[in-house]
XYZ file of C-alpha atoms in Angstrom:
507
model
C 121.653 157.085 201.983
C 117.937 156.781 202.557
C 116.996 155.454 199.177
C 113.239 155.570 199.702
C 113.441 159.276 200.412
C 115.440 160.113 197.337
C 112.849 158.388 195.204
C 109.896 160.351 196.594
C 107.997 161.989 193.767
C 107.844 165.384 195.399
C 110.654 167.555 194.174
C 111.804 170.458 196.262
C 113.272 173.307 194.258
C 115.373 175.255 196.718
C 118.557 177.178 196.020
C 119.193 180.153 198.220
C 122.647 181.455 197.381
C 124.718 181.844 194.264
C 127.808 179.662 193.860
C 131.257 181.028 194.421
C 132.266 183.867 192.133
C 133.677 182.689 188.838
C 132.577 179.099 189.291
C 130.689 179.225 185.995
C 133.792 180.114 183.976
C 136.097 177.420 182.660
C 139.394 178.228 180.954
C 140.126 176.465 177.691
C 141.789 173.075 178.033
C 144.218 172.965 175.146
C 145.434 169.495 176.111
C 142.059 167.846 175.586
C 142.006 166.288 172.131
C 139.068 163.927 171.776
C 140.069 161.854 174.784
C 137.667 159.084 175.722
C 137.507 156.989 172.562
C 137.031 153.251 172.837
C 136.956 151.183 176.004
C 138.701 152.373 179.119
C 141.117 150.891 181.637
C 142.882 152.099 184.741
C 146.457 152.928 185.627
C 147.054 153.855 189.218
C 144.508 156.512 190.124
C 143.647 157.457 186.566
C 141.125 156.173 184.049
C 142.647 155.950 180.569
C 140.973 155.612 177.176
C 141.918 153.105 174.485
C 144.772 155.342 173.360
C 146.124 155.804 176.880
C 144.780 159.328 177.327
C 143.415 160.167 180.785
C 139.677 160.824 181.014
C 137.457 162.323 183.679
C 133.898 161.144 184.265
C 131.849 164.280 184.916
C 128.278 163.155 184.701
C 124.734 162.930 185.936
C 122.373 160.305 187.367
C 119.113 159.817 185.461
C 116.976 157.458 187.469
C 113.762 155.597 186.737
C 114.618 152.176 185.278
C 114.818 150.946 188.883
C 111.307 152.167 189.750
C 107.852 150.913 188.820
C 107.984 152.993 185.640
C 110.785 150.727 184.359
C 112.175 153.577 182.236
C 113.955 156.830 183.126
C 111.647 159.401 184.629
C 110.597 162.469 182.710
C 109.689 160.649 179.521
C 106.130 161.479 180.540
C 107.087 165.094 179.816
C 109.814 165.182 177.169
C 111.470 163.277 174.357
C 114.472 161.306 175.576
C 116.691 162.727 172.864
C 115.997 166.298 173.916
C 116.994 165.465 177.483
C 120.248 163.803 176.437
C 120.974 166.769 174.176
C 120.387 169.085 177.145
C 122.728 167.056 179.339
C 125.344 167.408 176.646
C 124.787 171.143 176.276
C 125.339 171.584 180.011
C 128.651 169.750 179.824
C 127.816 166.412 181.440
C 129.823 163.729 179.679
C 128.480 160.540 181.298
C 125.062 159.191 182.334
C 124.679 156.789 185.237
C 121.548 154.742 184.600
C 120.135 152.975 187.688
C 118.077 149.832 187.036
C 116.525 146.947 188.947
C 116.479 143.285 187.999
C 112.773 143.654 187.224
C 113.646 144.974 183.765
C 114.823 141.487 182.779
C 111.385 139.945 183.419
C 109.221 139.297 180.372
C 106.198 140.565 182.281
C 107.707 144.026 182.859
C 106.067 146.764 180.783
C 107.402 150.352 180.692
C 104.910 153.020 181.742
C 104.504 156.792 181.682
C 106.015 157.582 178.292
C 104.457 160.462 176.348
C 104.147 159.704 172.638
C 102.114 162.803 171.741
C 103.354 165.278 169.128
C 106.002 162.836 167.974
C 107.773 162.573 171.342
C 109.632 159.325 172.016
C 108.215 157.897 168.794
C 110.897 155.240 168.431
C 110.215 153.890 171.941
C 106.671 152.736 171.186
C 106.139 149.037 171.764
C 109.598 148.486 173.289
C 110.364 146.715 176.526
C 112.651 148.238 179.160
C 115.862 146.732 177.826
C 115.024 147.900 174.311
C 114.408 151.405 175.655
C 117.799 151.202 177.343
C 119.297 150.262 173.963
C 117.870 153.440 172.441
C 119.189 155.648 175.234
C 122.646 154.097 175.055
C 122.804 154.497 171.278
C 121.744 158.136 171.340
C 124.023 159.006 174.241
C 126.925 157.573 172.270
C 126.021 159.667 169.240
C 126.026 162.730 171.495
C 129.507 162.025 172.876
C 128.340 160.764 176.269
C 129.373 157.525 177.948
C 127.020 155.366 180.035
C 127.566 153.518 183.323
C 124.877 150.960 184.144
C 124.020 150.842 187.834
C 122.408 147.769 189.368
C 120.495 149.874 191.851
C 117.970 147.475 193.351
C 117.018 143.807 193.147
C 113.447 144.861 192.304
C 111.473 148.075 191.978
C 110.154 147.792 195.527
C 113.166 149.328 197.219
C 116.842 149.308 198.055
C 118.443 146.243 199.678
C 121.303 146.172 202.160
C 122.906 143.178 200.476
C 123.308 142.389 196.791
C 120.701 139.640 197.017
C 117.317 139.002 198.598
C 115.169 135.904 199.060
C 113.313 136.836 195.862
C 116.419 137.781 193.870
C 119.295 135.448 194.769
C 122.947 136.050 193.955
C 122.662 133.738 190.957
C 120.028 136.010 189.384
C 122.084 139.109 190.122
C 125.139 137.651 188.394
C 123.177 136.192 185.479
C 121.623 139.586 184.754
C 124.966 141.382 185.040
C 126.393 138.947 182.498
C 123.362 139.479 180.255
C 123.992 143.233 180.210
C 127.685 142.710 179.533
C 126.781 140.508 176.571
C 124.072 142.874 175.340
C 126.443 145.820 175.037
C 129.629 143.981 174.173
C 131.346 145.893 171.402
C 129.377 149.083 172.150
C 131.950 151.179 173.966
C 129.391 153.809 174.915
C 128.792 151.532 177.915
C 132.139 151.738 179.686
C 131.265 149.758 182.791
C 128.803 148.489 185.375
C 128.263 149.634 188.964
C 127.685 146.215 190.530
C 125.261 147.136 193.354
C 124.074 150.396 194.823
C 124.850 151.350 198.414
C 125.586 148.122 200.263
C 125.005 148.733 203.967
C 124.772 146.947 207.301
C 125.010 143.986 207.615
C 127.227 144.142 204.520
C 130.886 144.000 205.530
C 134.217 144.481 203.764
C 136.896 141.866 204.332
C 135.100 139.886 207.043
C 135.319 136.680 205.025
C 131.674 135.653 205.356
C 130.480 134.925 201.822
C 126.903 135.803 202.804
C 127.789 139.362 203.862
C 131.302 140.203 202.599
C 130.638 142.712 199.825
C 134.250 142.750 198.685
C 134.143 139.012 197.957
C 130.766 139.329 196.230
C 132.104 142.159 194.076
C 134.978 139.925 193.012
C 132.604 137.111 192.061
C 130.315 139.417 190.101
C 133.125 141.436 188.567
C 134.877 138.317 187.295
C 131.584 137.057 185.868
C 131.100 140.313 183.949
C 134.690 140.264 182.691
C 134.322 136.661 181.531
C 131.750 137.960 179.049
C 133.166 141.390 178.243
C 136.744 141.823 179.488
C 136.955 145.464 178.356
C 134.426 146.808 180.856
C 135.288 148.773 183.968
C 133.964 147.319 187.213
C 132.676 149.998 189.580
C 132.628 148.858 193.220
C 130.928 150.917 195.915
C 131.830 150.906 199.575
C 129.783 149.700 202.532
C 128.365 151.492 205.570
C 130.611 150.205 208.371
C 134.221 149.025 208.536
C 135.927 148.115 211.812
C 133.175 149.834 213.751
C 133.398 153.116 211.807
C 130.166 154.006 210.009
C 129.328 156.500 207.282
C 127.000 156.889 204.340
C 125.533 153.781 202.732
C 128.037 152.764 200.056
C 130.388 155.533 201.130
C 132.843 153.669 203.348
C 135.831 152.369 201.410
C 138.222 152.197 204.356
C 138.596 148.440 203.839
C 140.237 148.810 200.430
C 143.629 149.519 202.027
C 143.718 146.041 203.595
C 141.339 144.170 201.292
C 141.484 145.484 197.702
C 139.156 144.064 195.078
C 141.167 141.633 192.938
C 139.770 140.699 189.550
C 140.802 138.252 186.849
C 141.531 141.097 184.422
C 143.986 143.724 185.610
C 143.292 147.455 185.578
C 139.507 147.275 185.618
C 138.498 148.339 189.162
C 137.153 151.804 189.912
C 136.028 152.393 193.493
C 132.844 154.368 193.998
C 131.811 156.463 196.999
C 128.525 158.212 197.758
C 128.389 161.394 199.807
C 125.466 163.572 200.819
C 124.476 166.676 202.729
C 122.102 167.371 205.596
C 119.078 167.401 203.279
C 119.525 163.608 203.163
C 120.597 162.955 206.766
C 122.620 164.457 209.590
C 126.166 163.240 210.166
C 128.481 164.156 213.062
C 130.940 166.016 210.852
C 128.324 168.626 209.915
C 128.149 169.847 213.525
C 131.906 169.857 214.061
C 133.059 173.379 215.056
C 135.640 173.289 212.251
C 133.065 172.543 209.506
C 133.559 172.799 206.539
C 137.315 172.813 207.057
C 137.091 169.313 208.519
C 135.543 167.796 205.407
C 138.708 167.023 203.397
C 139.927 164.928 206.324
C 136.611 163.070 206.466
C 136.723 162.321 202.745
C 140.384 161.313 202.956
C 139.525 158.755 205.640
C 136.559 157.148 203.936
C 137.603 157.108 200.258
C 139.918 159.916 199.164
C 143.054 158.108 200.286
C 142.551 155.541 197.524
C 143.084 158.265 194.932
C 145.742 160.169 196.853
C 147.820 157.028 197.434
C 147.538 156.087 193.737
C 145.790 152.802 194.550
C 142.954 153.139 192.032
C 140.604 155.706 190.487
C 137.743 156.973 192.655
C 134.358 157.912 191.245
C 131.849 159.717 193.456
C 128.856 158.015 191.894
C 126.281 160.007 193.859
C 126.291 163.314 195.707
C 123.511 165.847 195.927
C 121.555 168.352 197.993
C 118.587 170.684 197.864
C 120.979 173.535 198.805
C 118.246 174.680 201.191
C 120.581 175.219 204.156
C 123.816 177.129 204.578
C 125.439 173.903 205.771
C 124.530 172.171 202.527
C 125.830 175.067 200.471
C 129.173 174.992 202.277
C 129.320 171.207 201.949
C 128.818 171.273 198.172
C 131.363 174.046 197.654
C 133.901 172.125 199.759
C 133.261 168.832 197.962
C 133.587 170.382 194.513
C 136.906 171.913 195.562
C 138.070 168.548 196.930
C 137.189 166.810 193.645
C 139.820 169.059 191.956
C 139.042 171.642 189.250
C 139.527 170.433 185.699
C 141.235 173.675 184.692
C 144.050 172.968 187.167
C 144.329 169.177 187.230
C 142.712 168.004 184.001
C 141.700 164.354 184.176
C 144.049 163.678 187.100
C 141.053 164.176 189.329
C 138.216 162.398 191.075
C 135.440 161.326 188.712
C 131.793 161.979 189.558
C 128.127 161.744 188.603
C 125.814 164.177 190.368
C 122.518 163.092 191.937
C 120.402 163.819 190.020
C 119.115 164.966 186.646
C 115.594 164.302 187.913
C 113.786 167.002 189.895
C 111.662 164.355 191.641
C 114.304 163.190 194.101
C 112.625 164.194 197.329
C 115.627 164.992 199.518
C 117.996 166.390 196.895
C 116.009 167.753 193.966
C 117.832 167.794 190.660
C 119.556 169.796 187.964
C 116.172 170.166 186.287
C 113.351 172.008 188.008
C 109.838 170.623 188.402
C 108.826 171.385 184.803
C 111.491 168.906 183.614
C 112.842 171.647 181.348
C 114.291 174.581 183.286
C 117.827 174.221 184.652
C 118.568 175.001 188.292
C 121.411 177.283 187.294
C 122.644 177.765 190.860
C 123.060 174.038 191.447
C 124.533 173.478 187.988
C 126.854 176.430 188.550
C 128.465 174.813 191.578
C 129.595 171.958 189.315
C 131.045 174.052 186.504
C 134.662 173.888 187.680
C 134.672 170.081 187.748
C 132.966 169.464 184.428
C 135.169 167.949 181.762
C 135.295 167.591 177.976
C 132.799 165.429 176.140
C 133.935 162.285 174.382
C 134.022 161.466 170.662
C 130.530 160.771 169.373
C 129.579 157.644 167.468
C 127.298 159.276 164.917
C 124.987 162.180 164.220
C 122.674 162.596 167.173
C 121.985 165.960 168.741
C 125.701 166.340 169.308
C 128.901 164.569 168.523
C 131.775 165.918 170.537
C 134.324 165.743 167.742
C 135.285 164.228 164.464
C 133.694 165.270 161.232
C 135.018 165.592 157.741
C 134.917 167.893 154.796
C 136.959 170.989 154.113
C 134.404 173.770 154.248
C 134.742 176.961 156.255
C 133.738 176.668 159.899
C 130.404 178.356 160.582
C 127.924 178.686 163.419
C 124.713 180.461 164.336
C 123.278 181.506 167.700
C 119.804 182.118 169.060
C 119.043 184.180 172.179
C 116.019 183.372 174.377
C 114.882 185.091 177.570
C 113.777 182.326 179.942
C 112.552 184.554 182.779
C 112.234 188.284 183.462
C 111.154 189.780 186.789
C 111.769 193.457 186.058
C 114.879 194.041 188.143
C 116.662 191.139 186.472
C 116.392 188.313 183.937
C 117.830 184.970 182.837
C 118.563 184.077 179.232
C 119.913 181.145 177.235
C 121.918 181.220 174.015
C 121.998 178.136 171.780
C 124.981 177.778 169.463
C 124.666 175.517 166.404
C 127.413 174.372 164.035
C 125.907 175.316 160.661
C 128.921 174.220 158.642
C 129.763 170.826 157.201
C 132.853 170.194 159.313
C 133.505 169.976 163.041
C 134.512 173.102 164.935
C 136.773 173.337 167.963
C 135.621 176.622 169.449
C 133.032 179.388 169.114
C 132.296 182.944 170.202
C 128.973 184.767 170.351
C 128.606 188.556 170.397
C 125.640 190.866 170.932
C 124.966 194.497 171.814
C 122.078 195.489 174.045
C 120.079 198.605 173.264
C 119.690 199.375 176.975
C 121.841 199.360 180.105
C 121.840 195.600 180.734
C 124.821 194.020 182.460
C 125.730 190.338 182.786
C 125.770 189.343 186.460
C 126.847 185.706 186.054
C 127.279 183.216 183.235
C 127.484 179.428 183.090
C 128.904 177.078 180.437
C 130.770 179.981 178.807
C 133.150 182.790 179.768
C 132.487 186.402 178.833
C 133.725 189.939 178.555
C 131.498 193.012 178.499
C 132.510 196.439 177.205
C 129.732 198.968 177.494
C 126.636 197.278 176.121
C 128.550 194.741 173.996
C 129.041 191.205 175.316
C 131.301 188.510 173.879
C 130.841 184.962 175.198
C 133.321 182.163 174.446
C 132.822 178.426 174.870
C 133.866 176.616 178.018
C 136.375 173.763 177.875
C 133.667 171.130 177.685
C 131.412 172.522 174.943
C 133.607 174.127 172.310
C 133.900 171.092 170.045
C 130.751 170.680 167.963
C 130.174 168.225 165.154
C 128.408 169.511 162.053
C 124.753 170.129 162.855
C 125.156 169.773 166.614
C 124.508 172.396 169.279
C 125.603 173.619 172.683
C 124.003 176.106 175.029
C 125.061 178.549 177.712
C 123.069 180.722 180.038
C 123.442 183.880 182.043
C 121.753 186.213 184.453
C 121.537 189.941 183.870
C 120.123 193.177 185.204
C 117.873 195.074 184.739
C 115.071 193.186 182.997
C 112.663 194.501 180.431
C 115.159 194.802 177.598
C 114.587 193.762 173.993
C 116.197 190.658 172.500
C 119.418 191.700 170.721
C 120.784 190.479 167.427
C 123.508 187.884 168.015
C 126.419 186.850 165.815
C 128.526 183.710 166.008
C 132.058 182.951 164.847
C 133.649 179.497 164.804
C 137.081 178.018 164.366
């Protein structure tokens, strides 16, 4: 909601309780067979791929193009490919990339990219749009889709309306069309989020062309589709409808009476934003029935669109520091409301979590302040709503499917202790497809020499008998193209043990 706060460069790493038991374990999804290929369209409440298979967006926001850096944040610390690979290994299948219209100016120069030790070598000398090209291409190789988010008119800050005196509607639409043309034929980019978080005085259905966001979304959406008719058009809500207010961009109550109508059918996906008390207080948080009241709140503002089969709903932003019990209950309730993939598959709400970046001041991120370590508690809350990756377009750090050859499936695994505090430890295991053909699943086994026990595991399921542990892939990370990798992590007790020998089997 308060965009200036979420862009503050002072990350707060705070996670006080573990997620619900078992949330890190995902049963295999036998029905998922490389869904997601090609461009997408809608049918009722579902998003379908080019072959008509339902898909679920289960992704992450990586911000920075919309700020004065004019590129995603963290490139001052890491290579962009390593970060996209890490997103993939954690099971995020889509990246939402916020940008501002500043990136279209010839005078805009990207800043804060580290080129030392070979990092980001292929970004040297590029402008912002060319950097975006590189990120899109590599994400596609890794089996991730991209949603471009027109976040701000300029890097100075968020705007209530889709235009300002400095950036008129004509510029907004011209730049949307330019992006549609730039990525036409590259189905890694599946759609565009037209404008981030419209809020008062933006209205929905009031009929005033200067403030009616629904009418503006139709004008912009039709302009995009005139250039690239295969794209999805993501339309956020407003703040207030008929006197009822909520989060910026989170109020889609007007859709029931005033749906967005575009020139190409089956292209609209409605997008809501929802946040916890670390962003701002809302009356429902202090309701005596909280968190039991939350499904009704979400139904009223945006959930009804999905439940009544009007259109797909994508929660484009939601996040929290998890610093308070209220926030912890809110996130657990929201994840449950979004519907677990193991039960509902892609017949579910889509989502992109806010954010990958740790430097979002009132939410923090999936990464901690070092831009490397995963906040495993926060990531663990999301495990049940993650979904399979999509077919990759080449040989990046991943691939998500495909592959040829007839050789025997093979994999290797490496075990790394990331932290050890004596009474306990965290470790990560990286699994690599060492064969010449794609694999569909993997298992890793090791035997500790001491009395260690797994206490929780994410991005894999496990069994432990005595000192022997067997970990199997989750639904979203079993398919690995030749040469690509996935990772899972776990906590254990006690610490101080030696690193065991690990073996890997693939099929």
